[in-house]
Each structure stands twice: as C-alpha cells, then as structure tokens.
Coordinates of C-alpha atoms in Angstrom, one line a residue:
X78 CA -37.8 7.2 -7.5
X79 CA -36.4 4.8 -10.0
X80 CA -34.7 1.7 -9.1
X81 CA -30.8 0.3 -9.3
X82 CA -31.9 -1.3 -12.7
X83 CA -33.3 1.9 -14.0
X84 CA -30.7 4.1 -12.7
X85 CA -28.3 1.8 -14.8
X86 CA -30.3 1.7 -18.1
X87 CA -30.7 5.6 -18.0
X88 CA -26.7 5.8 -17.9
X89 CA -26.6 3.1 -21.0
X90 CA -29.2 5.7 -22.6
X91 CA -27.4 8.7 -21.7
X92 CA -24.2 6.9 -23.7
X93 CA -26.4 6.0 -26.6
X94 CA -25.7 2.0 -25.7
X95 CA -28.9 0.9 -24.1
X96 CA -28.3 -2.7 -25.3
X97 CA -24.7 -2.5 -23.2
X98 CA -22.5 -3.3 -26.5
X99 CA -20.3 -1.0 -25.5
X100 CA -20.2 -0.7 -21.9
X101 CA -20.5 -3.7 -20.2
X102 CA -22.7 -3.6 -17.4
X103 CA -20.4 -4.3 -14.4
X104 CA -18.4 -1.5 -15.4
X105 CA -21.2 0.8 -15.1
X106 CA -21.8 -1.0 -11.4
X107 CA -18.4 0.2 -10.7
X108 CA -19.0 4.1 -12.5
X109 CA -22.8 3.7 -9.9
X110 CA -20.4 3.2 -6.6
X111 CA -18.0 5.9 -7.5
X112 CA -21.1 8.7 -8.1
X113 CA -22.9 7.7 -5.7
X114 CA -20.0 8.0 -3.2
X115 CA -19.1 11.8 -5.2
X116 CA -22.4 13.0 -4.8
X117 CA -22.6 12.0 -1.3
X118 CA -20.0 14.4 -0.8
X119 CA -22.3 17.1 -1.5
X120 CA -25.7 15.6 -1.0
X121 CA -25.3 13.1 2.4
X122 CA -27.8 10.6 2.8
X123 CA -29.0 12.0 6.8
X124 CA -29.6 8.7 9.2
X125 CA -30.2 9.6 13.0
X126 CA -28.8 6.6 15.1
X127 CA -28.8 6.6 19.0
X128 CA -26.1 5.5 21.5
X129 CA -25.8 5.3 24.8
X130 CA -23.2 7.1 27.2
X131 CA -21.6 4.6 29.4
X132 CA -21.2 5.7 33.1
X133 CA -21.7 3.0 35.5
X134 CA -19.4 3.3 38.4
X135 CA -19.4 0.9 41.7
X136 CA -16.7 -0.9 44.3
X137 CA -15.7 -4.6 43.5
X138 CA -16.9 -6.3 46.5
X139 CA -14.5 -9.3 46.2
X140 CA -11.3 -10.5 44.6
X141 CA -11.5 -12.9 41.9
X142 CA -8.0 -13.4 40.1
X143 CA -9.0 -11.9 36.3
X144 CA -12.6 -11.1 37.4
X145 CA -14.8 -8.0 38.5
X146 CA -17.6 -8.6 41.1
X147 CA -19.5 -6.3 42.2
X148 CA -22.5 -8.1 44.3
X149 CA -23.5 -4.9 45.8
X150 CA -25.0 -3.1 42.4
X151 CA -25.6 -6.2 40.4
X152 CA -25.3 -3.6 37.3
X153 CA -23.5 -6.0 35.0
X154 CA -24.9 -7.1 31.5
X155 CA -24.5 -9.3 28.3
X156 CA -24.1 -6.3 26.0
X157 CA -20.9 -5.0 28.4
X158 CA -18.4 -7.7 26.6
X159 CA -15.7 -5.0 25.1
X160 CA -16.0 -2.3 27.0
X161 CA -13.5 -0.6 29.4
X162 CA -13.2 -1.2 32.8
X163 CA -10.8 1.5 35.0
X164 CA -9.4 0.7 38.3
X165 CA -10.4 4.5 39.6
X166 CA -7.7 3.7 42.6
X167 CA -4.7 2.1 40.9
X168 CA -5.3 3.6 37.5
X169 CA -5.3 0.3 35.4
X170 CA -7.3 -0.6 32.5
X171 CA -9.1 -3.8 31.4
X172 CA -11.7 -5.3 28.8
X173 CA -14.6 -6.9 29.9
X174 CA -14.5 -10.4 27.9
X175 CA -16.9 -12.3 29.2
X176 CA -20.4 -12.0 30.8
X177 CA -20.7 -14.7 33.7
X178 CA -24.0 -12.7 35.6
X179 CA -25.2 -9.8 36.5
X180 CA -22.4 -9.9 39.5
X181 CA -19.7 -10.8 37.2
X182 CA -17.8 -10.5 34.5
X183 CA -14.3 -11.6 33.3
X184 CA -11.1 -9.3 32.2
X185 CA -8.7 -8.8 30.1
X186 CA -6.0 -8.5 32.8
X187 CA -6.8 -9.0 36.6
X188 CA -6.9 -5.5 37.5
X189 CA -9.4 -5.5 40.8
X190 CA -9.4 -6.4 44.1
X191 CA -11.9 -6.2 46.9
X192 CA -12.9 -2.8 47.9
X193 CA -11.3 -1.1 45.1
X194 CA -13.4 1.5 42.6
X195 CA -14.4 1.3 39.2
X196 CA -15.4 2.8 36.2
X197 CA -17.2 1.6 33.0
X198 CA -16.6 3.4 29.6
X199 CA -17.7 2.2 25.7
X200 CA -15.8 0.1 23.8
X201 CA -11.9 1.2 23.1
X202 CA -13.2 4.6 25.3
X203 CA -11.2 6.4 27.8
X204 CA -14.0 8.7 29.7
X205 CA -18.2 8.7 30.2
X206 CA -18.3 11.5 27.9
X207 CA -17.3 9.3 24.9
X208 CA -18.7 7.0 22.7
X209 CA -17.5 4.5 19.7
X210 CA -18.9 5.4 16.3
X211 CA -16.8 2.7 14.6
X212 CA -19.9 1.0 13.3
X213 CA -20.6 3.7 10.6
X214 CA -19.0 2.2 7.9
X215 CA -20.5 4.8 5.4
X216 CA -19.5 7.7 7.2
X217 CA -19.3 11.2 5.9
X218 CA -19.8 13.6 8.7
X219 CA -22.4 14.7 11.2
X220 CA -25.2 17.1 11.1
X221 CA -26.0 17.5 14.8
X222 CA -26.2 15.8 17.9
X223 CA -28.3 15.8 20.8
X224 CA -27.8 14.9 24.7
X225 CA -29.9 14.9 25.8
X226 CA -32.8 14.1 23.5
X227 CA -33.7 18.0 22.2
X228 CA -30.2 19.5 23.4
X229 CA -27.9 19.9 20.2
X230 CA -24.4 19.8 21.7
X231 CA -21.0 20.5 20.6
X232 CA -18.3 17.1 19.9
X233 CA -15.1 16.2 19.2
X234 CA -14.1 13.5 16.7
X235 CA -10.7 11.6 17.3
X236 CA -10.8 8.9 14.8
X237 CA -13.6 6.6 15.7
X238 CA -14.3 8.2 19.4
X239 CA -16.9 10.4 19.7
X240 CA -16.6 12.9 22.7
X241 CA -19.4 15.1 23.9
X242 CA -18.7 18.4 24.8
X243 CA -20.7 18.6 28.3
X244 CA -19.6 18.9 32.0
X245 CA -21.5 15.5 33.6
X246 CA -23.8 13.1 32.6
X247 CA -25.9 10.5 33.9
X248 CA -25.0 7.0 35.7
X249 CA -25.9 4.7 33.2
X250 CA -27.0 1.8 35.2
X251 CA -31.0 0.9 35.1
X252 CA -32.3 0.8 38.3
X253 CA -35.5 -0.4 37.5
X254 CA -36.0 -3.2 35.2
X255 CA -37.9 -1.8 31.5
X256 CA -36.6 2.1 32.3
X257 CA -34.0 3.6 30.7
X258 CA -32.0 6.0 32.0
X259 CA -31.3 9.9 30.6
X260 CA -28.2 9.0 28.5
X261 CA -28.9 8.7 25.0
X262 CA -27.1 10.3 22.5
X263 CA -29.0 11.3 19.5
X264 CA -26.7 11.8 16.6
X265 CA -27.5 12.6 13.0
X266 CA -24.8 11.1 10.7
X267 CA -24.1 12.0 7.0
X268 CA -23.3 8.8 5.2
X269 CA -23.2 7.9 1.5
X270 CA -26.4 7.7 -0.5
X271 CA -27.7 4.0 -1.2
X272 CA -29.3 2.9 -4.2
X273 CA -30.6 -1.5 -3.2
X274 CA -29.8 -4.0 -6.2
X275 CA -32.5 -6.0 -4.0
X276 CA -35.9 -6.5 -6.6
X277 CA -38.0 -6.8 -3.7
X278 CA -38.5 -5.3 -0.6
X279 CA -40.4 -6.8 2.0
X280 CA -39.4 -9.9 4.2
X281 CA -40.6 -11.4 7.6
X282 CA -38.3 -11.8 10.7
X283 CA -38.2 -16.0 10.8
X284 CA -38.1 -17.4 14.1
X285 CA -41.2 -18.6 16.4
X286 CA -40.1 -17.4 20.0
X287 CA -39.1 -14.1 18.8
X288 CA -35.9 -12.0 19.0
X289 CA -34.6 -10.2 22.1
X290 CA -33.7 -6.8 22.6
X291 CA -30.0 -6.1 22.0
X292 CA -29.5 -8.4 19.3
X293 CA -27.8 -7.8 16.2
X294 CA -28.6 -10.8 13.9
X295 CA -32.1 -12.1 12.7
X296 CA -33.1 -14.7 10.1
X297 CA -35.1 -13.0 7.7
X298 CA -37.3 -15.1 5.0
X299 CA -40.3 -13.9 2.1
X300 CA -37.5 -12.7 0.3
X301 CA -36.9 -12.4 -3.3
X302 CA -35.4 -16.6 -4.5
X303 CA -31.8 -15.6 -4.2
X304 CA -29.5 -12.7 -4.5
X305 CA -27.4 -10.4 -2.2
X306 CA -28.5 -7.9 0.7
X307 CA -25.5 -5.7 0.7
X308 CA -23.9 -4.3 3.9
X309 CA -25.1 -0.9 4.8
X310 CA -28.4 -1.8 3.3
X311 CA -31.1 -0.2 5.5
X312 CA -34.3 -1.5 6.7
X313 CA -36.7 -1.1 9.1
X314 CA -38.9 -3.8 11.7
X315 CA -42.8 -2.8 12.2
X316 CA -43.9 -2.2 15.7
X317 CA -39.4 -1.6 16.3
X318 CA -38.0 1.9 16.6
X319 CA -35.3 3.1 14.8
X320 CA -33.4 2.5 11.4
X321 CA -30.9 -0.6 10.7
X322 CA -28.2 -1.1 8.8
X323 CA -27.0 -4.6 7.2
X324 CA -22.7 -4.7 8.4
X325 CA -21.8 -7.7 6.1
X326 CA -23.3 -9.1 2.7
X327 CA -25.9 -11.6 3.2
X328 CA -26.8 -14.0 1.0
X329 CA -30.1 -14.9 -0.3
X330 CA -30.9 -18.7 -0.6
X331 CA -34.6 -20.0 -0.9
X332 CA -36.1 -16.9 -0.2
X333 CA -34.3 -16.4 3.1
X334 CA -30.9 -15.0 4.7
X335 CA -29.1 -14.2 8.0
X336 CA -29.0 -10.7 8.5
X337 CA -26.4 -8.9 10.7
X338 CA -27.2 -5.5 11.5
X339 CA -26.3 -2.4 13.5
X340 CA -27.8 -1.1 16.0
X341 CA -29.2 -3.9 18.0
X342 CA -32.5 -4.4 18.0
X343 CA -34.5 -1.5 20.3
X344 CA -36.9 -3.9 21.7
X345 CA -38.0 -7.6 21.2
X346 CA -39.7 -8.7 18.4
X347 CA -42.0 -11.5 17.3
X348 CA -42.1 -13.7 14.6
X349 CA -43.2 -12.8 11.2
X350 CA -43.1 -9.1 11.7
X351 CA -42.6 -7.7 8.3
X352 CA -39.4 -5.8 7.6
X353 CA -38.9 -3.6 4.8
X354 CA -35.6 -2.5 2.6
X355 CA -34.6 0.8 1.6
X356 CA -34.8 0.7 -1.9
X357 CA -33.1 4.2 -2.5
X358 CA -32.4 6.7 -0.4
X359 CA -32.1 9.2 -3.3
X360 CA -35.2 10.7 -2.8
X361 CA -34.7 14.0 -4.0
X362 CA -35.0 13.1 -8.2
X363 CA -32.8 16.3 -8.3
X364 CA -30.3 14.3 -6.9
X365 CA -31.1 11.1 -8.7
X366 CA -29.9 12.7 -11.6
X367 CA -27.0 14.3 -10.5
X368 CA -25.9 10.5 -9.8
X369 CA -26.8 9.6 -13.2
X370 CA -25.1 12.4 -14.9
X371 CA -22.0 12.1 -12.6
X372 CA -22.1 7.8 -13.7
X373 CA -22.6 8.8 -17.2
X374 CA -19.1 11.4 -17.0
X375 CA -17.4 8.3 -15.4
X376 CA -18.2 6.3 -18.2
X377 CA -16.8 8.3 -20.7
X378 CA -13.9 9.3 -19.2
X379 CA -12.8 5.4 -18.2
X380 CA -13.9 3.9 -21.6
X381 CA -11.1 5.2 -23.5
X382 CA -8.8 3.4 -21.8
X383 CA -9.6 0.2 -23.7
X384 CA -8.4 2.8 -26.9
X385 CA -5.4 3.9 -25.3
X386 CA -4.5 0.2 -25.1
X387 CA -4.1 0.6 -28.9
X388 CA -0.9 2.8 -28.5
X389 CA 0.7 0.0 -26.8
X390 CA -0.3 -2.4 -29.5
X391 CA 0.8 0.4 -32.2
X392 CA 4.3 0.6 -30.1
X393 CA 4.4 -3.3 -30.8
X394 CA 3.5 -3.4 -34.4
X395 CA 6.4 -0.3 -34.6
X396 CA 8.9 -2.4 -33.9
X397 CA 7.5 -4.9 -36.5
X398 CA 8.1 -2.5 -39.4
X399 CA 11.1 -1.1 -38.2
X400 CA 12.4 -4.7 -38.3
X401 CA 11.0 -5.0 -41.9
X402 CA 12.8 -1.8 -42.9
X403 CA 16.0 -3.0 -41.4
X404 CA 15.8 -6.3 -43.9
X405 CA 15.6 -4.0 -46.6
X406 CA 18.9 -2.4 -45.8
X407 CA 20.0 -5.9 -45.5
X408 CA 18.7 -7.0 -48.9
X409 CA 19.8 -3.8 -50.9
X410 CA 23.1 -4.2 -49.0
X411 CA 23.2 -7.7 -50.2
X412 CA 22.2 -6.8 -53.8
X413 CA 24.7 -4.0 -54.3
X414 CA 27.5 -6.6 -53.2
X415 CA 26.2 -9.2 -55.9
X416 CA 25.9 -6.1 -58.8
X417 CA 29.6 -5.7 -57.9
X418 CA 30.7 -9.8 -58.1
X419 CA 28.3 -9.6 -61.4
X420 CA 30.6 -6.7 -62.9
X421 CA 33.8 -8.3 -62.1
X422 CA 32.7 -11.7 -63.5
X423 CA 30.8 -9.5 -66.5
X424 CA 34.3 -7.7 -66.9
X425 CA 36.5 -10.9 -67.4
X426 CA 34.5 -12.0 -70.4
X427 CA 36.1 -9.2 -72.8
X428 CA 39.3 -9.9 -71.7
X429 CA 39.1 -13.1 -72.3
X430 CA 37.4 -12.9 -75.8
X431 CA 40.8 -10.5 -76.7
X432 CA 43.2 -13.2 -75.7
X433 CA 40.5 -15.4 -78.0
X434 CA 41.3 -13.3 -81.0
X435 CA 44.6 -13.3 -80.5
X436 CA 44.8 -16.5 -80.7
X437 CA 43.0 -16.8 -83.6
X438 CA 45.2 -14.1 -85.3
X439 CA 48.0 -16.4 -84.8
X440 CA 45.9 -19.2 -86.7
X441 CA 46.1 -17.2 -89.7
X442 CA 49.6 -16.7 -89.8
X443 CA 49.8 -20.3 -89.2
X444 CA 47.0 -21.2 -92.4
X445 CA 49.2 -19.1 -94.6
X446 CA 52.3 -20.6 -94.1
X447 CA 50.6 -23.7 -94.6
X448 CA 49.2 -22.6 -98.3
X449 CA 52.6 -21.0 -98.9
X450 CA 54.1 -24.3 -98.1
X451 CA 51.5 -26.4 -100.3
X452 CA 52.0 -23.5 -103.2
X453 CA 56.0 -24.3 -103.2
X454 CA 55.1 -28.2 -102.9
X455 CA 52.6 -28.4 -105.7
X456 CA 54.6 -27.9 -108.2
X457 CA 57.4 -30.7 -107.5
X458 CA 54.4 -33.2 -107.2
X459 CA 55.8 -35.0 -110.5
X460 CA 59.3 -34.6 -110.2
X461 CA 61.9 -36.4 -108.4
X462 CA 64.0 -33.7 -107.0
X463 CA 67.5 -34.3 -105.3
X464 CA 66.9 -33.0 -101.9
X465 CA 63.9 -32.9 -100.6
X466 CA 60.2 -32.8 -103.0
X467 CA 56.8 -32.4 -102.8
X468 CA 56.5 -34.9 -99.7
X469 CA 58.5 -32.3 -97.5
X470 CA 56.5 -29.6 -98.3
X471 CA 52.8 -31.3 -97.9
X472 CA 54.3 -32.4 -94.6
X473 CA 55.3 -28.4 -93.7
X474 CA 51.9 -27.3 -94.8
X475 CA 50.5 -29.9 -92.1
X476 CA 52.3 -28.9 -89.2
X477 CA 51.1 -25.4 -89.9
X478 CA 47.7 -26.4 -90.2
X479 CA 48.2 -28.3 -87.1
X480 CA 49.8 -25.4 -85.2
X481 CA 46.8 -23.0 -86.4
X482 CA 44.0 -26.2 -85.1
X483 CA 46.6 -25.5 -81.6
X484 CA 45.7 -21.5 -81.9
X485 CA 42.0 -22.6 -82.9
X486 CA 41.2 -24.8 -79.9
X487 CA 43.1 -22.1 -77.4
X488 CA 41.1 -19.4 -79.2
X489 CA 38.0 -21.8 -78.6
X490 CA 39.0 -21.8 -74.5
X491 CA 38.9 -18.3 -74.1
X492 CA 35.6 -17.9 -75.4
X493 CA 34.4 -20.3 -73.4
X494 CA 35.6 -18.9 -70.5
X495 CA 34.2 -15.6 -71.9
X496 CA 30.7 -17.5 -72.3
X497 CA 31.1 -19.1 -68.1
X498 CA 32.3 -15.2 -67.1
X499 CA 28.9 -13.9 -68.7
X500 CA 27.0 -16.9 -67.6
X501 CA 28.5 -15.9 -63.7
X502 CA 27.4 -12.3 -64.1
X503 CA 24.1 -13.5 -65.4
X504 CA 23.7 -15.9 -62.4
X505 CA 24.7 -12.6 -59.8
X506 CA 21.7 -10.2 -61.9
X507 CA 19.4 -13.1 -61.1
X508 CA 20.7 -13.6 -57.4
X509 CA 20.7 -9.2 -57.4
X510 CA 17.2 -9.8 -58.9
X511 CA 15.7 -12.2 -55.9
X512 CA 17.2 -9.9 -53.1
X513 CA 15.2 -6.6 -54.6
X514 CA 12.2 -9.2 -54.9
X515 CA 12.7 -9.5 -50.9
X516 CA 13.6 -6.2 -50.5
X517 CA 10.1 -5.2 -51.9
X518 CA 8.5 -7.8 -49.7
X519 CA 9.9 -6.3 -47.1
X520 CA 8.8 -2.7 -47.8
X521 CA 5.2 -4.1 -48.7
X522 CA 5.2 -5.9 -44.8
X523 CA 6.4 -2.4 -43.7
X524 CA 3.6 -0.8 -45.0
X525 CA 1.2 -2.8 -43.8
X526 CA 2.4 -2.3 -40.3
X527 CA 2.6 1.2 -41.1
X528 CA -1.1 1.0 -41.9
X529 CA -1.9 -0.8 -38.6
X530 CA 0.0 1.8 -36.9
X531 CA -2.0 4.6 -38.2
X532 CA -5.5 3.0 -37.5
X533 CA -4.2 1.9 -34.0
X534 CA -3.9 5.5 -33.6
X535 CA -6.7 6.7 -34.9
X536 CA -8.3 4.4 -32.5
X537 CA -6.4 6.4 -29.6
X538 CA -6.9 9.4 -30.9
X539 CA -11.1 9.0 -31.1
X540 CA -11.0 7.4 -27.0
X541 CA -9.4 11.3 -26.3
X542 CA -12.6 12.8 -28.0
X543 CA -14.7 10.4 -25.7
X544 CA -12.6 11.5 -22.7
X545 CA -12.5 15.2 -23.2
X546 CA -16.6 14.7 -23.6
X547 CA -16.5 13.0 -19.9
X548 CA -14.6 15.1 -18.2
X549 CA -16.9 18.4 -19.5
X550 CA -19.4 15.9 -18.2
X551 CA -17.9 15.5 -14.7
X552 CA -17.3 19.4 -14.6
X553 CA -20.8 20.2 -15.6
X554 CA -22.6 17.8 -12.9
X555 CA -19.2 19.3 -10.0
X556 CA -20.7 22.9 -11.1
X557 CA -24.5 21.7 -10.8
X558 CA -23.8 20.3 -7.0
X559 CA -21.4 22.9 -6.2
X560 CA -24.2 25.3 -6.5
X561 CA -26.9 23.3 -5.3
X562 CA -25.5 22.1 -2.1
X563 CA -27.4 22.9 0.8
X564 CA -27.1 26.0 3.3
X565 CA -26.8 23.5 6.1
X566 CA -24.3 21.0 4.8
X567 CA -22.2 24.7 4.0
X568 CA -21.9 25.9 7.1
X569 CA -20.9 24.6 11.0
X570 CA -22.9 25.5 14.3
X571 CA -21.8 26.1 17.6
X572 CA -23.9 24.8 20.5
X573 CA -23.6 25.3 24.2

C-alpha cells in the first residue's frame, strides 16, 4: 500500500517529470481528488456504520408553555436535541432544542399539553421507520442493510432520509441503564476511497478523566508537529467499537488537534488510548493503480490548457501585424503621392529651361545688332560727319548689348527655377525614399509577429498531442474498471 506522497511521485513518473518541472504539485493534488472520486464510482470504499431507530413514545404528564414533560417514563436524553417530537392527538410537530433532564426537554413550538401523546422520530424524520444519513458526506450508495443485526432488509432513500422497509420495530427507550435495546440499524455505505496526506498515524486521546459515550469531539495529541487531518479521515479508538470519521479539517499544532468526528463515540474512553488513522483505504493495489493511471490521464488532458493559452496570445500578436501591414498601405500610399508631387516638380524644370533658351535666342539677335551697329560706327571714328557719327552708333551697339544682358539675366531665372524644380523633385525621391524605408520596417515588425504567431501555434498545436494522449489514457483506465467492477456493486438485491 503506498502512501499519498508515493501515489503522487508515481503520477510525476508516469509523466516523465518526477522533479515536478512540469506539473506542479498541487495540480496533481487536484488530478488525486478527481480519480480518486472516478474510481470510487466503480470501486466504493465499503464502511459499515450503525444507527439507531428512534421510537420512544409516552403521554406528557404536565403542561409547560414550549416544553415536553413526561415524569412518568423519565425517557428523555442529552443526545435527543434535534429530533422530532409529534403531538399523536393534535397532529403537530416540534424540535426538541434543549435538554433540561431526563423529565424534560424544550421545543421548538409549544405543541403539548397535559395528558396528550407523543411520539419521538430522528432528526428532520417523519416516522420510527426512518433514519437521517446526512452525516455521510462521502456518500456513494449502499451495499446492504441490516435490522435487525443479521436481517438484510429492503430501504428507501429520499434525499438524506433513510426508511426501512419493515412493518414495526422496537420502542427505543432503555429500560435498564447499560442495555440497549433491539434497534440498530446496520448499514454498509459505499463512499469514496481515501488516500491520508497525514505522515503518521498514531495519536493518543488527550484528556485525564476520559471521554463519555455519545460524544463527538476528542483532543487528540502524539501527532505528527503540524499539518492537517482532513474531514472524512477515518480512524479507529483501541478497546472502542466501530469506525470514525473526522467531519471538519482539523488542524495540527504541537503535535496535537481537536478532532470532530461522526459517529459518537460507542462507549467511554480513557486517557491515552491510542488511536490510529486510515492511511489508505485503497487496499486492493489493483485499484491503487487504477487511481494512478486515472491521475496520470487527468494530467495530460488538463496540462494543455496552459498551451491553448497561446492561441489567445497568437490572437493578440495578430492584431499586432495586421496593424503593421496596415502602416505599410499607409506608407506606400504616402510614397506614391510624393512620386507624383516629385514628377510635377521634375516636369516644370524642362519647361522652364525652354523659356531659358528662348531667352537666350533673343540675346543673340540682340549681340548682332550690336556688332552690326559697332561695324557701321567703326568706320566714321575719324570723321566728323553732318548728322550723326561714330558716337551714335557705339551708343546703338550698347543698348543692344544691354538688351541681350536683359535676355541673359531672364534666361539665367529660368534655369534657376529649372535647378529649384529639380531640386523639389529631388527633395520628394528622398521624402518617397524614407516612407519605403518605413514601409520596410513595417513589413520586417510584421514578420516578426508572424513568426511569433506560428510558434504560438505550434505551441497549441503540441498541448493537442498531450491531450489526445490523456484522453486514450482516461479511456484505457474507464475500459480497465468497466470490466473489473465487481459482481456485487453490478447488480441490486431484494430482501424481505
């Protein structure tokens, strides 16, 4: 029989992560309570616990307003607080809420009177064949029952109330003090498997005058320095019949802890009795393993999850590139507008450059005039003519030189406009130039993300392979204690 520790390293083995890398090791606490629980279904842990029918009828034998007395039996005790009380005569019902002595106890509602009959039932009951089973936390079924002890019996089950199929039973009320009457109910219960986190075992009951029968809380020390005894825990009490069960966590501080438990204590006990744990009931290694194997499928069927996770980080790094992509439509869009202004501005330089020689054409005509006027002039340079000489001409030739310097300097204008046209369209390439720049920025960051995309993927994609190895896993170990379940948890019984 291996313990909670061992059962939890063979699952890390079985997933090839002994050193819990990979799966942490309250995960694998959580995958241990599901198959435990999922076996159970097939394999029940089998715990035989006893109650007692409640059938005590009498006559009150005075009125108290919200009270029941009944000096005549003298049948009342400390353990009645919660069950039923029914006014046989009116038909009322009540809770007993208080024990005050054997003669009296207080009710929920004041429902008696002198000389009227009664009827006692178990908690939340309506008849004596019935009994509350609420206290099985960890229930899964029943096996049989017996009432009484040696008489299997038929039941019926409506919610927490247990009813035995039988025509009478026994009045409940003990006669003689240390005797117990015939009315035990002896039922075997199918609850889930247990598997103790406790790392030891044995303890001591802690008190010097003892416990009494009945009661359902001891202080128990010798225990392990500190940790937790979880409800539904099991133990037993030497020299004390029967088997208990912890109903709420208890907490382990200095070697000791308070221990609620279910069923009350059979008889009285004295200090330093040893009790012992269950440490497993998985006593069948068969069935050991089936809860390993059935942990292990858990395992690798909920681990992928942390992969799928990766699709929604893919879906987020999506949008990412599909932003990136949109800037370079923005950037191309951009540089396509700027190639347009270049070739407009590109285009105005020629134009301007033919106006340019125009002009200049004119400066010829201009220059010749000029030496034709200086050609005509020369030659009256030593004479003294009668109208007009040399001087006139020299002066024509410089007004046509001065008109060609006017042509020259226009001339001169238009290539520099030329030269600031080109300059313009030079200035747009280099402006078309930086948005392709960031337009291939852009597609690089795209990439990238595209990249990331793909591996997030992968990453998904490998937690399906892990998944789709789990769930053959889980089918595997469902075939396995499908066809190992046995004949008696397969089939019902019908007692008389």
């Amino acid at each position: 029989m291996r313990t909670y520790t061992q059962i939890k390293d063979k699952v890390g083995s079985n997933l090839r992560d002994t050193g819990f890398a990979n799966f942490a090791t309250t995960e694998l606490d959580e995958e241990l309570v599901d198959a435990i629980w999922e076996v159970s279904q097939f394999f029940p842990h089998e715990r035989m616990e006893t109650y007692t029918i409640e059938s005590r009828v009498g006559t009150a034998s005075s009125t108290s307003s919200g009270n029941l007395v009944d000096a005549t039996k003298s049948q009342f005790l400390a353990g009645d607080v919660g069950k039923m009380v029914f006014n046989s005569r009116d038909k009322t019902w009540a809770e007993i809420v208080t024990f005050t002595s054997s003669t009296t106890v207080a009710l929920s509602k004041d429902i008696m009177a002198s000389g009227e009959t009664y009827e006692i039932y178990n908690n939340e009951c309506t008849s004596k064949f019935q009994i509350n089973i609420s206290d099985v936390t960890d229930y899964l079924g029943i096996n049989k029952l017996e009432y009484p002890k040696g008489q299997k019996r038929n039941y019926d089950i409506d919610g927490t109330i247990l009813t035995v199929k039988v025509d009478s039973v026994r009045d409940s009320k003990v006669v003689t003090s240390g005797t117990q009457p015939d009315t035990e109910v002896y039922i075997w219960f199918k609850v889930k498997q247990r598997v103790s986190q406790l790392t030891d075992f044995l303890g001591a009951v802690d008190l010097v005058a003892g416990y009494s029968a009945g009661d359902t809380s001891i202080v128990i020390d010798d225990l392990q320095s500190a940790g937790t005894i979880e409800a539904d825990q099991e133990f037993t009490i030497a020299g004390t019949r029967g088997i208990y069960r912890v109903t709420a966590d208890a907490t382990i501080a200095s070697n000791e802890a308070t221990v609620t438990f279910y069923p009350g204590l059979e008889s009285d006990v004295i200090n330093d009795v040893v009790v012992t744990f269950t440490q497993s009931t998985l006593t069948n290694p068969m069935i050991e393993l089936y809860v390993i194997e059935y942990a292990t499928a858990l395992a690798a069927i909920r681990e992928p999850m942390q992969f799928y996770q990766q699709i929604h980080a893919a879906i987020t790094t999506i949008a990412l590139a599909t932003t990136a992509i949109t800037g370079i439509a923005a950037r191309i869009t951009q540089g396509i507008t700027d190639i347009a202004s270049g070739r407009t501005q590109a285009a105005l330089a020629p134009a301007a450059i033919v106006l340019a020689n125009a002009e200049f054409d004119l400066m010829n005509a201009q220059i010749d005039l000029a030496v034709t006027a200086l050609a005509e002039g020369e030659p009256l340079a030593n004479t003294v003519p009668v109208a007009g000489g040399a001087p006139e001409f020299m002066a024509q030739a410089g007004s046509d030189i001065n008109a060609a310097q006017g042509f020259f300097a226009s001339g001169r204008s238009y290539l520099n406009e030329a030269s600031a046209d080109l300059s313009n369209a030079n200035t747009y390439t280099g402006v078309v130039s930086g948005e392709l720049q960031a337009g291939t920025a852009k597609i690089r960051e795209a990439q990238v993300n595209l990249q990331e995309v793909s591996s997030e993927l992968q990453i998904a994609s490998s937690g399906r392979i892990m998944e789709a190895s789990g769930l053959a896993g889980l089918e595997r170990v469902k075939a396995k204690l499908r066809r190992s379940v046995p004949r008696k948890y397969r089939t019902s019984q019908v007692y008389t």
